[in-house]
Coordinates of C-alpha atoms and ligand atoms in Angstrom, one line a residue:
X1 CA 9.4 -2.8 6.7
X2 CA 6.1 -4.3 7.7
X3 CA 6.6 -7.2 10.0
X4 CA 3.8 -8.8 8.4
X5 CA 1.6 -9.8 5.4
X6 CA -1.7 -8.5 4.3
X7 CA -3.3 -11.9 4.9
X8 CA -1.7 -11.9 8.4
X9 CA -3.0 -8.4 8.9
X10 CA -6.5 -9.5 7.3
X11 CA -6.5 -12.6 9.7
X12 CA -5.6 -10.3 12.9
X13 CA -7.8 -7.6 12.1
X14 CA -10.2 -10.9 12.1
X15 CA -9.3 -12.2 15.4
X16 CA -9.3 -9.2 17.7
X17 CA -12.7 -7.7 16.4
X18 CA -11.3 -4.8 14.1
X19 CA -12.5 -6.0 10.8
X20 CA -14.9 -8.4 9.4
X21 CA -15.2 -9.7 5.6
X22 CA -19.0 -8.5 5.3
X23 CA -21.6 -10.6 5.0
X24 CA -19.5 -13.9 5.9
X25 CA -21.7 -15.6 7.0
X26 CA -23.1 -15.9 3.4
X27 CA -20.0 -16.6 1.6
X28 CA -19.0 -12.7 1.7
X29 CA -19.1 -9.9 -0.7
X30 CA -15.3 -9.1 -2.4
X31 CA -14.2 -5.8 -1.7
X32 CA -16.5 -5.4 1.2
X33 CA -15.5 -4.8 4.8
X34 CA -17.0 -4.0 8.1
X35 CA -15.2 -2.8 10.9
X36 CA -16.2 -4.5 14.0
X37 CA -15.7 -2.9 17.7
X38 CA -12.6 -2.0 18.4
X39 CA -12.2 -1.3 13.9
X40 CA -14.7 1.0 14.1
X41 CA -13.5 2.8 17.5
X42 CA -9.8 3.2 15.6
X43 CA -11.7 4.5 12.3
X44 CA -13.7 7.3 13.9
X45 CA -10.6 8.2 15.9
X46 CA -8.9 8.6 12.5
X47 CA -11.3 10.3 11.1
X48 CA -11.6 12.8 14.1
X49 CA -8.0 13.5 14.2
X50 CA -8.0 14.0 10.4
X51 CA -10.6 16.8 10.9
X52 CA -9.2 18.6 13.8
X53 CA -5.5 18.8 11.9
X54 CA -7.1 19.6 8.4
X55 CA -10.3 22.2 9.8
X56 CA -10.4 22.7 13.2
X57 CA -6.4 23.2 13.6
X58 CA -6.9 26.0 10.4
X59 CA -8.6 29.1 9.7
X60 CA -8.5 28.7 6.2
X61 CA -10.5 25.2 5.7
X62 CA -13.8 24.6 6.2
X63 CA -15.7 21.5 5.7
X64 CA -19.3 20.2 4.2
X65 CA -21.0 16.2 4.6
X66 CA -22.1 16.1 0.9
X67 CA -25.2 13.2 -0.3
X68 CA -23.9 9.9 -1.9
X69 CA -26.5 10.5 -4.0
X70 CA -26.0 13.3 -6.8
X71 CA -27.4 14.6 -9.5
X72 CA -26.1 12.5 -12.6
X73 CA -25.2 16.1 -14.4
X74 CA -22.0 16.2 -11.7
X75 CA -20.8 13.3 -12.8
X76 CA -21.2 14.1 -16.3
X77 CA -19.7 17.6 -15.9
X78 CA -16.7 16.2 -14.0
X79 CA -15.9 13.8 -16.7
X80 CA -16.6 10.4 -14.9
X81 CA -19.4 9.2 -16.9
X82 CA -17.0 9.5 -19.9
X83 CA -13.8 8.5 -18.5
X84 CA -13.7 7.0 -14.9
X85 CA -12.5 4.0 -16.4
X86 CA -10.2 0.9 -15.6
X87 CA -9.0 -2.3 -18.6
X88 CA -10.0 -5.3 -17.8
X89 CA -8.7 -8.4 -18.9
X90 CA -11.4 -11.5 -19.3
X91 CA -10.6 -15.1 -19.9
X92 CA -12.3 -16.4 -23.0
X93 CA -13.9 -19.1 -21.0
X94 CA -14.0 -19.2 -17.6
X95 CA -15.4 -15.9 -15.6
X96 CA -12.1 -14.7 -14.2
X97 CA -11.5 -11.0 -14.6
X98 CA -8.7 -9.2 -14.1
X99 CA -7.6 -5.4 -13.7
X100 CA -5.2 -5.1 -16.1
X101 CA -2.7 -3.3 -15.4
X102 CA -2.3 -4.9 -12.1
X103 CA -2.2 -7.9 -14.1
X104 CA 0.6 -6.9 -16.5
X105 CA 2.5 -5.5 -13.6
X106 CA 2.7 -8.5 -11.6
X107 CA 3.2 -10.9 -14.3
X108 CA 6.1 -8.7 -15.9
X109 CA 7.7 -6.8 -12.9
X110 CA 6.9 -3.4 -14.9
X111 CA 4.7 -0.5 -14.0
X112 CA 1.7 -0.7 -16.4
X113 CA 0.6 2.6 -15.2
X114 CA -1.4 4.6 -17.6
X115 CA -0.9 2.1 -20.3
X116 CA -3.0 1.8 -23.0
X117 CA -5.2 -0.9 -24.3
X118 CA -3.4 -1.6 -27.7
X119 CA 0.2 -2.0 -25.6
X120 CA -1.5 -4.5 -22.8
X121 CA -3.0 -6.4 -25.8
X122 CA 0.5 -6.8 -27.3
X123 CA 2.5 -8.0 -24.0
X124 CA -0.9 -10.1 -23.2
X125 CA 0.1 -11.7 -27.0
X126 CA 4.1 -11.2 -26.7
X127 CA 4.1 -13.0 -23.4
X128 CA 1.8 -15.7 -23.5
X129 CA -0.1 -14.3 -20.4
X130 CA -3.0 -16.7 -20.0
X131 CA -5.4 -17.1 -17.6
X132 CA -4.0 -18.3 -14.2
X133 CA -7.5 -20.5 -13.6
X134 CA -8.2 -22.2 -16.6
X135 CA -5.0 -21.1 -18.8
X136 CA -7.3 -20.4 -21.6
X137 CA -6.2 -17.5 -23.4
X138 CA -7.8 -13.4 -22.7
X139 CA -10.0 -11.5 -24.9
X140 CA -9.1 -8.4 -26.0
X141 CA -8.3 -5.5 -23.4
X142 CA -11.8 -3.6 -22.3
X143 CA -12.5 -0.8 -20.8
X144 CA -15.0 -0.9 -17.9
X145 CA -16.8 2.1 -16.1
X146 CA -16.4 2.1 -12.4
X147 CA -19.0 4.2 -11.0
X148 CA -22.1 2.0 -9.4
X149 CA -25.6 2.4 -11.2
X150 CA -28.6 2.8 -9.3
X151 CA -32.2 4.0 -9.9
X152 CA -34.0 7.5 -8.3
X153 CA -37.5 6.9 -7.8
X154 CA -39.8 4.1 -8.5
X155 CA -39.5 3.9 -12.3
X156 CA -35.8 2.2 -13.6
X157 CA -35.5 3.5 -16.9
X158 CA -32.7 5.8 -18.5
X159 CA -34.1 9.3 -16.9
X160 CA -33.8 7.8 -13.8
X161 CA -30.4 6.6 -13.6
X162 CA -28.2 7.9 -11.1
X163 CA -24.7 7.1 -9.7
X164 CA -22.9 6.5 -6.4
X165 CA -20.7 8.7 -5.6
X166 CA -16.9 7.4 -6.8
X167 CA -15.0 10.1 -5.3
X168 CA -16.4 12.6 -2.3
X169 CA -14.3 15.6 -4.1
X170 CA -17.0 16.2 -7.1
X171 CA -19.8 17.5 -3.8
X172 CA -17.2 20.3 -3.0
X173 CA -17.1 21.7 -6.5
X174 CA -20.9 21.5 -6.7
X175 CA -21.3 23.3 -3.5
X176 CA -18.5 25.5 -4.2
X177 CA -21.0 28.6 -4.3
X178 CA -23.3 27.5 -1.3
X179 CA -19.6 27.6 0.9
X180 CA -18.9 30.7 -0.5
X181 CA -22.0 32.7 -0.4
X182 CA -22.3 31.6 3.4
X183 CA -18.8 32.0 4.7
X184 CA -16.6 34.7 4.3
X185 CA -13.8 32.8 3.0
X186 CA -10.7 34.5 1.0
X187 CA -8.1 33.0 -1.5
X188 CA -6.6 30.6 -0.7
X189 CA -8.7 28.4 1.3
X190 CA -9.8 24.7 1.1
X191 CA -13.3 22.8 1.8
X192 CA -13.2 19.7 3.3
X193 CA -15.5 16.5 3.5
X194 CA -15.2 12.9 4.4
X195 CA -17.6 10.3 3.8
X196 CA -17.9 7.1 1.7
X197 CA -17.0 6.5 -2.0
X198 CA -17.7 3.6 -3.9
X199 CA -15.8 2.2 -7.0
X200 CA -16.7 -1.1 -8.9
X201 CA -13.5 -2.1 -9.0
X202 CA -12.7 -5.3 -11.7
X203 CA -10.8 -7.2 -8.9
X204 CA -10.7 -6.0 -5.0
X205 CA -7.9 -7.1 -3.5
X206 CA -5.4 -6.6 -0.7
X207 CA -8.2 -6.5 2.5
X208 CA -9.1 -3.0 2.9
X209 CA -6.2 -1.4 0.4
X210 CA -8.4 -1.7 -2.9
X211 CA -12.3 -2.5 -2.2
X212 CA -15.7 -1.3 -3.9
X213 CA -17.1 0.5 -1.1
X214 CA -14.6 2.7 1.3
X215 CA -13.9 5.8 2.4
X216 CA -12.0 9.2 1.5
X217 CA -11.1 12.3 3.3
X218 CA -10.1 15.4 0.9
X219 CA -9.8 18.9 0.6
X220 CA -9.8 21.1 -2.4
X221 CA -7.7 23.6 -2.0
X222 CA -8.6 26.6 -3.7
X223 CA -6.3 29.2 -5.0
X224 CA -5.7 32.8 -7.0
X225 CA -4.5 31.5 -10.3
X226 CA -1.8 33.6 -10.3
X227 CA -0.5 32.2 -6.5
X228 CA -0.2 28.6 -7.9
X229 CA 3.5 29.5 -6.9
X230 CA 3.1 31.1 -4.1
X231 CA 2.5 29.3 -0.7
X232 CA 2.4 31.5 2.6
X233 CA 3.1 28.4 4.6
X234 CA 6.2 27.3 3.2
X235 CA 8.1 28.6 5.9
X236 CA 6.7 26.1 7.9
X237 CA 7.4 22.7 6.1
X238 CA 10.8 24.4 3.8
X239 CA 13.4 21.8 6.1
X240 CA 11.0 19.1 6.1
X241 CA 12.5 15.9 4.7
X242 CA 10.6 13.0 2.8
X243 CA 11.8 10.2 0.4
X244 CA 11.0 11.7 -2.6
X245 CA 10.7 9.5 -6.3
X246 CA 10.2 11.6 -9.1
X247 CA 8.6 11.3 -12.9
X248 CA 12.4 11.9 -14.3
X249 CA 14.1 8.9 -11.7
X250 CA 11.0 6.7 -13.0
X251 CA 11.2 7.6 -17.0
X252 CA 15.0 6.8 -16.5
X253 CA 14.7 3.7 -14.3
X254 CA 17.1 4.9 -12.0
X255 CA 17.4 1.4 -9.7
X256 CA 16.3 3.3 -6.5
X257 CA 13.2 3.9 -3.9
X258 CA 14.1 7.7 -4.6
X259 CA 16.3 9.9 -2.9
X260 CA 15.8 11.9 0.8
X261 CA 15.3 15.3 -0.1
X262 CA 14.8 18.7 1.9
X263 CA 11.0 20.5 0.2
X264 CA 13.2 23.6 -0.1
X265 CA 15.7 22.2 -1.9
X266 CA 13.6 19.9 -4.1
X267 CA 12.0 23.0 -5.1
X268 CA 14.8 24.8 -5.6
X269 CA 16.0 21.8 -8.2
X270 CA 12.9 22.3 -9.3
X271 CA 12.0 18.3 -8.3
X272 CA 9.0 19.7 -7.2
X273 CA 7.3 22.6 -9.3
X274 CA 5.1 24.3 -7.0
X275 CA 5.0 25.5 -3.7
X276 CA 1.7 24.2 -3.2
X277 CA 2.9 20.5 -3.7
X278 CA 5.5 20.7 -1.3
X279 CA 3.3 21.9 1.4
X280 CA 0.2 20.3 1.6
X281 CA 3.0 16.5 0.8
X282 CA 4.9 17.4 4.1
X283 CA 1.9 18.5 5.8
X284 CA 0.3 15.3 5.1
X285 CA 3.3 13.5 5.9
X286 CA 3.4 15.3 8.9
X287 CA 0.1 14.1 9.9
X288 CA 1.0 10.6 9.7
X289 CA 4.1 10.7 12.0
X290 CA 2.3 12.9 14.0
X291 CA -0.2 9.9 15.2
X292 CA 2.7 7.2 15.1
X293 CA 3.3 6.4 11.6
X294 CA 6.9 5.4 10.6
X295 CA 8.3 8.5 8.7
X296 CA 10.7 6.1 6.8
X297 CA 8.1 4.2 5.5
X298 CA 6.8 6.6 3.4
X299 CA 7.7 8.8 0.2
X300 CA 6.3 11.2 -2.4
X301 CA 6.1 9.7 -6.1
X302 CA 5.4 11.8 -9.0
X303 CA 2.6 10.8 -11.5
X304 CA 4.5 10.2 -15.0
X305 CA 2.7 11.8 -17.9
X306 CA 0.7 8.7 -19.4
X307 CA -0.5 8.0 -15.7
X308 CA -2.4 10.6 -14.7
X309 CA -6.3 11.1 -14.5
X310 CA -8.4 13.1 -16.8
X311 CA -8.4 16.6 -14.8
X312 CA -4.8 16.7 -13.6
X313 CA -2.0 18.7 -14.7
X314 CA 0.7 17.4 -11.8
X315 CA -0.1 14.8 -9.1
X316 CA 2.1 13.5 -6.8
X317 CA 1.2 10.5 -4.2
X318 CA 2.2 10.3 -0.8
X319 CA 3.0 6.4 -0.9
X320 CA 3.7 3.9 1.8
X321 CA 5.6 0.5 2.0
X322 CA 3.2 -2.1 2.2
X323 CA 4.2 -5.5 2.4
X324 CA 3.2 -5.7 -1.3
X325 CA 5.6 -2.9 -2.3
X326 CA 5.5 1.0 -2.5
X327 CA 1.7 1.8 -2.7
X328 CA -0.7 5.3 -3.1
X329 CA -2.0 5.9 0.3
X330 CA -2.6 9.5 -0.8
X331 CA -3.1 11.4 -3.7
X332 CA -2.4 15.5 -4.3
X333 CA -3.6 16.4 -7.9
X334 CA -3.4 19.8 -9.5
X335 CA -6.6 19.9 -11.2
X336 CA -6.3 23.8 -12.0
X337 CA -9.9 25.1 -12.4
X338 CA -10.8 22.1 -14.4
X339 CA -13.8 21.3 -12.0
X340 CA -15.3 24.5 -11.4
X341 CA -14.6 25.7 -15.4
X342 CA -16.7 22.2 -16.2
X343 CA -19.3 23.0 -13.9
X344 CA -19.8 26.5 -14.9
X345 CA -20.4 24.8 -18.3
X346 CA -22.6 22.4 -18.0
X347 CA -24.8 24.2 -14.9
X348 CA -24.7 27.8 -16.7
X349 CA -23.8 29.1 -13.7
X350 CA -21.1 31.4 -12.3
X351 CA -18.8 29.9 -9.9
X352 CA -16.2 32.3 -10.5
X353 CA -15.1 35.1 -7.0
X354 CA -14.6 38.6 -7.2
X355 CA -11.3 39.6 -5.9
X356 CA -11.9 43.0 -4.4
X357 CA -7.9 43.8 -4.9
X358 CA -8.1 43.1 -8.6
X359 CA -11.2 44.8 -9.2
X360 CA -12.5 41.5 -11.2
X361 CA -13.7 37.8 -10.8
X362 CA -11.4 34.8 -11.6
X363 CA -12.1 31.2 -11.7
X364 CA -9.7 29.7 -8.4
X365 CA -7.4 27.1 -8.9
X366 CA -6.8 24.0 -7.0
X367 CA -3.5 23.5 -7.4
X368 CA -3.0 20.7 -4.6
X369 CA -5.9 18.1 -3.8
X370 CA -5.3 15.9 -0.5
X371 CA -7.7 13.2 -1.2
X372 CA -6.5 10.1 1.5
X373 CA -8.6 7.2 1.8
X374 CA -9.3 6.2 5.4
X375 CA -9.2 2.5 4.9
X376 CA -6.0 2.7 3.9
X377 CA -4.9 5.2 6.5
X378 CA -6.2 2.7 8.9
X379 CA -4.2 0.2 7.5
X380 CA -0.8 2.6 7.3
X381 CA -1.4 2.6 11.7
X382 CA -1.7 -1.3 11.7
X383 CA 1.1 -1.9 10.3
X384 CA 3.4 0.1 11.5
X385 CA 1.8 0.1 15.1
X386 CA 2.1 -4.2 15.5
X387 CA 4.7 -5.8 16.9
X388 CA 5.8 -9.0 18.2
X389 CA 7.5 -8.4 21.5
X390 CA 9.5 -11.7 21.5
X391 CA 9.8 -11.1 25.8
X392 CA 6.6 -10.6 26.4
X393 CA 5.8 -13.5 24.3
X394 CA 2.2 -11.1 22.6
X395 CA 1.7 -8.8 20.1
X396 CA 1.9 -5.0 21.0
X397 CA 0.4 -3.1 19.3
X398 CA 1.2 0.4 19.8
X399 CA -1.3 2.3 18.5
X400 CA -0.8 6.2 19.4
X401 CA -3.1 7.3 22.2
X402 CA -5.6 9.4 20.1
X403 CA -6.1 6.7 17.9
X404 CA -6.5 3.2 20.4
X405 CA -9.8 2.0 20.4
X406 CA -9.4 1.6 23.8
X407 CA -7.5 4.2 26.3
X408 CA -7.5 2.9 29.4
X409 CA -8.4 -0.7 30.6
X410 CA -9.2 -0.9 34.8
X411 CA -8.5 -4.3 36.7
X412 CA -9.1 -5.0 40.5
X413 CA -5.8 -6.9 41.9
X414 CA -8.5 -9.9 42.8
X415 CA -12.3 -10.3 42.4
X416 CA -12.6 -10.0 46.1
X417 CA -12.3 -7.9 49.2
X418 CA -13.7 -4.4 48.2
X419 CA -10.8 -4.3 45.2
X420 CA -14.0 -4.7 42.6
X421 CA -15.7 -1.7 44.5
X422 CA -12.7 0.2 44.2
X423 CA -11.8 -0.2 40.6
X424 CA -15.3 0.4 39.3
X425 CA -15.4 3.6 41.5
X426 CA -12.2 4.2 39.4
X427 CA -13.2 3.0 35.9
X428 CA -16.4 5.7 36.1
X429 CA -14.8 8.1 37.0
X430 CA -12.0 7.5 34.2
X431 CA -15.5 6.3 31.5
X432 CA -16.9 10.0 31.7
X433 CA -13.9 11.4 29.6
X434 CA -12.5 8.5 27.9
X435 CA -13.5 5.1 26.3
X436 CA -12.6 2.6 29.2
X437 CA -12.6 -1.2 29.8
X438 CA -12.9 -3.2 33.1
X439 CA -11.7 -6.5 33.1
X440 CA -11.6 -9.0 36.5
X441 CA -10.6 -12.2 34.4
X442 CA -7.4 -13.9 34.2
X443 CA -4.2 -13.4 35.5
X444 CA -3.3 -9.6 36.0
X445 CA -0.3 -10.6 33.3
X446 CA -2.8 -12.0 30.9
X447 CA -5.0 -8.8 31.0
X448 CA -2.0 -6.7 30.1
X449 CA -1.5 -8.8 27.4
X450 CA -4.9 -8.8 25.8
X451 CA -5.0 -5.3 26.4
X452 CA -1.1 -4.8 24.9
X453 CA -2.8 -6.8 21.8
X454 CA -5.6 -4.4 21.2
X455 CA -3.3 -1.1 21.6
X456 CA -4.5 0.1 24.8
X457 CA -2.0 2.6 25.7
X458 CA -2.6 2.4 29.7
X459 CA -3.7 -0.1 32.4
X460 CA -4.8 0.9 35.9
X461 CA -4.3 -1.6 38.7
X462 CA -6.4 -1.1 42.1
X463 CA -4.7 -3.1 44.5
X464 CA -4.6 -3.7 48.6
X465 CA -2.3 -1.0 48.8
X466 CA -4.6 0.9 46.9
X467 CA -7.5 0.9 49.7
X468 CA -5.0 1.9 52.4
X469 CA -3.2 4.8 50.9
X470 CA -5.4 5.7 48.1
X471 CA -2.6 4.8 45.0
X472 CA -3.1 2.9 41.9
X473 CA -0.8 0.9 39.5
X474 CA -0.4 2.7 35.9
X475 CA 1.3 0.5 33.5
X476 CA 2.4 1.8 30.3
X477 CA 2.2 -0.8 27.5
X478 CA 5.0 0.4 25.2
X479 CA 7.9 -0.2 27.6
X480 CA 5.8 -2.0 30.4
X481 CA 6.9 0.2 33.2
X482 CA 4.7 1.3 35.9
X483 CA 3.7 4.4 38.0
X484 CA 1.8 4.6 41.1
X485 CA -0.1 7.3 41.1
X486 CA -3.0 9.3 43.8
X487 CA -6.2 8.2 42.6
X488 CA -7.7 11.8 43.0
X489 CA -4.7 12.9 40.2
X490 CA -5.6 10.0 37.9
X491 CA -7.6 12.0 36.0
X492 CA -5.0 14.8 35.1
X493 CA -2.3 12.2 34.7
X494 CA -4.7 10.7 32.0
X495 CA -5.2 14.5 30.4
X496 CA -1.4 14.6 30.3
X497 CA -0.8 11.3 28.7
X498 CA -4.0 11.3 25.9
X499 CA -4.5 15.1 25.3
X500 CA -1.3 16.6 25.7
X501 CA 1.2 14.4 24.1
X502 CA 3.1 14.5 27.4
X503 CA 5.4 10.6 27.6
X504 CA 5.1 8.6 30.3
X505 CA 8.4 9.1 31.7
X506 CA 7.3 13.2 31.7
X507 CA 4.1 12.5 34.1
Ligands
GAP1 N1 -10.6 13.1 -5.6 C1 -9.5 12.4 -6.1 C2 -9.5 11.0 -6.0 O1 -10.5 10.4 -5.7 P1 -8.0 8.9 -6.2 O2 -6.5 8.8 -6.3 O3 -8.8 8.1 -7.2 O4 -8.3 10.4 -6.2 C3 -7.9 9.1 -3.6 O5 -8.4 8.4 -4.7 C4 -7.6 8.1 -2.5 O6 -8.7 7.3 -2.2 C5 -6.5 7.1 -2.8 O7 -5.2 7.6 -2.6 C6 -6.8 6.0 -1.8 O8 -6.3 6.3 -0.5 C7 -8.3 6.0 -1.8 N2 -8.9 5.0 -2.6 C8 -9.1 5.1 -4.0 N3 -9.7 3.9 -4.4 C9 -9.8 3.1 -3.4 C10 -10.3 1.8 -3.2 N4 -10.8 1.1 -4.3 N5 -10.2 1.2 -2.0 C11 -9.7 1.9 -1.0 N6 -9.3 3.1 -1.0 C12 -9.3 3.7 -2.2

């Protein structure tokens, strides 16, 4: 459990510099954020570690930085234009607008996923839902497009519409021949990109969890259709247990979060269908704990029929505990070879592979898609990185070493008596590799603590002691213990801590 709200987490992210509502000082824009400097330091580290776990880590994924801007024909061909759409419930008189089926859900308890207009209209009627504003009654339930409209080119007229980009998977499709013709990739492989997305979403809400303008990092993971059970990997994730929540526990309304579950056995109860699932879910799981997250705090839900989007045959979502309830952080469609089969169509040209063993050219499948957004990643290490250590009296927040804004901050004892000298000659040396911070002001216990509040994993002390025998204090913020250590093996202490994963008792 999160130990506190969104609002609080809104209002801290506020305080220490990590994220801003944009434009504030005009009011604000809803569903608009800016990360400030240590959010944005904490994002790219995110983003960095997702790509060296997901490419870099692999042989088999490579990655592409796609345009916002596409040709309208991609969003046509992937079946946006026609069907990227949320209900929306307006009040007859007053300009609130609501999404609806987050509406529904929170005004009746129920999941409203994938629920259709004519059955939101009836509980809207059956239940007296009104507006909470005014308490004037809804219009009808109406669907609304959420891609963003803009204009190519100096002329605004129909021919030059074009859209901003709602997902950043669509680019990898598109390119799907480009990546091909200039790697020499094999089935099964995957191609990568990260970047902004924008939705127009009816109502933003929960800080950065739902906004109009955020960003995703996916992978299409591209198959032999006949492998789409057949994982080489599994060996590697088979004991690997997650919380896992499936269509048949919802459909029934079994009273539970879900039930722990082993991928190889929920695949050999046949939970899970395909191998695919169950590897690229623990892997992403994996990733999570990996940089801190709380494994328990997370499970795997499966999409029930009526839910899922227009290209999916299976999707499950990785899903975190927020402190509004079980959430998507993730999702992992199987959207078959509906992408490139539509984009064959509408470009007339072949995106199909010729498989040199068969002697003939399929169309891949991608049979799991990771597609995380990295606002709510961000969000995920928050939470589950703040505390509030009642002792120290100050928030911790114990954000994992490749993620902290900050790594290392460097204080002199006292301002005086060649301590400053010394400390800066430390803090350089320690800047060249990693992003440092020197601080001289305040107590030496209230510099730990502004430091423990932004996540910095370690604090280096240059002290009297220090100038004689050539030792500094290293404090480690988790457990507040301290090391002295030769300044000339600072450095590889550092290396130990931040690159290798070693703890600070190891050093
Ligand atoms: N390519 C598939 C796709 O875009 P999605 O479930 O619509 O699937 C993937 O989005 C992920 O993007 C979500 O799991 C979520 O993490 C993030 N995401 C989607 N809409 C978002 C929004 N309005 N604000 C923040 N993140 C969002």
């Amino acid at each position: 459990m999160t130990e506190i709200t969104i609002d609080e987490m809104a209002a801290f992210c506020k305080r220490k510099g990590f994220v801003f509502t944009n434009s504030e000082i005009y009011g604000g824009m809803a569903g608009f954020f800016d990360y400030g400097p240590l959010g944005s330091e904490l994002k790219k580290n995110l983003k960095d570690a997702w790509w060296k776990y997901h490419v870099h880590d692999r042989t088999d994924v490579v990655g592409i930085d796609g345009s916002i801007i596409a040709h309208p024909k991609v969003w046509e061909a992937s079946g946006h234009v026609a069907n990227f759409e949320d209900l929306m419930l307006e009040c007859s008189k007053c300009p609130e607008k609501f999404k609806a089926e987050s509406f529904i859900e929170e005004k009746t308890g129920k999941s409203a996923d994938g629920m259709k207009a004519e059955e939101m209209n009836r509980i809207v009627k059956e239940q007296k839902l009104a507006c909470p504003k005014c308490k004037s009654h809804f219009k009808e339930v109406e669907e609304f497009n959420l891609m963003f409209k803009t204009n190519v080119g100096p002329k605004t007229d129909k021919e030059s519409v074009a859209y901003l980009r709602p997902e950043t998977a669509q680019l990898i499709f598109a390119d799907f021949k480009n990546v091909l013709d200039t790697t020499r990739l094999k089935l099964p492989f995957g191609i990568a990109q990260m970047g902004k997305a924008f939705r127009n979403e009816i109502a933003p809400r929960n800080f950065l969890f739902r906004c109009r303008e955020f960003e995703q990092m996916e992978i299409e993971y591209f198959i032999h259709p006949k492998d789409t059970n057949n994982c080489p990997y599994l060996d590697e994730v088979k004991d690997h247990e997650i919380l896992i929540y499936s269509a048949e526990m919802q459909v029934k309304e079994e009273k539970t979060d879900g039930k722990v579950m082993k991928m190889e056995d929920a695949l050999k109860k046949g939970v899970i269908k395909t191998q695919w699932h169950a590897y690229w879910l623990a892997m992403e799981h994996r990733w999570f704990v990996s940089l801190g997250a709380k494994a328990e705090n997370f499970r795997i839900r499966q999409h029930v029929d009526k839910e899922k989007s227009h290209y999916a045959l299976e999707t499950w979502d990785l899903e975190y505990k927020f402190p509004f309830g079980w959430k998507e952080l993730q999702g992992v469609a199987n959207r078959t070879d509906y992408d490139l089969q539509q984009h064959m169509k509408h470009s007339k040209q072949d995106l199909s592979i010729f498989i040199e063993e068969d002697k003939q050219r399929v169309v891949p499948h991608v049979v799991a898609e990771p597609s995380q957004g990295v606002d709510r990643a961000f969000l995920v290490f928050m939470f589950d990185a703040y505390n509030l250590d009642k002792e120290r009296e100050n928030v911790v927040l114990k954000l994992h070493p490749t993620l902290a804004p900050i790594k290392i901050a460097v204080f002199p004892l006292v301002n005086k008596e060649g301590l400053p000298e010394k400390a800066k000659q430390v803090f350089d040396m320690l800047r060249k590799e990693w992003n440092c911070f020197y601080d001289t002001s305040g107590s030496i216990g209230r510099r730990y603590a502004r430091q423990d509040e932004i996540g910095t994993p370690f604090c280096v002390t240059v002290d009297f002691d220090s100038l004689k025998d050539g030792t500094v204090t290293v404090r480690n913020r988790d457990d507040a213990t301290q090391k002295r250590v030769k300044i000339e093996k600072l450095f590889m202490t550092f290396v130990q801590l931040i690159f290798q994963g070693k703890s600070f008792a190891e050093v």
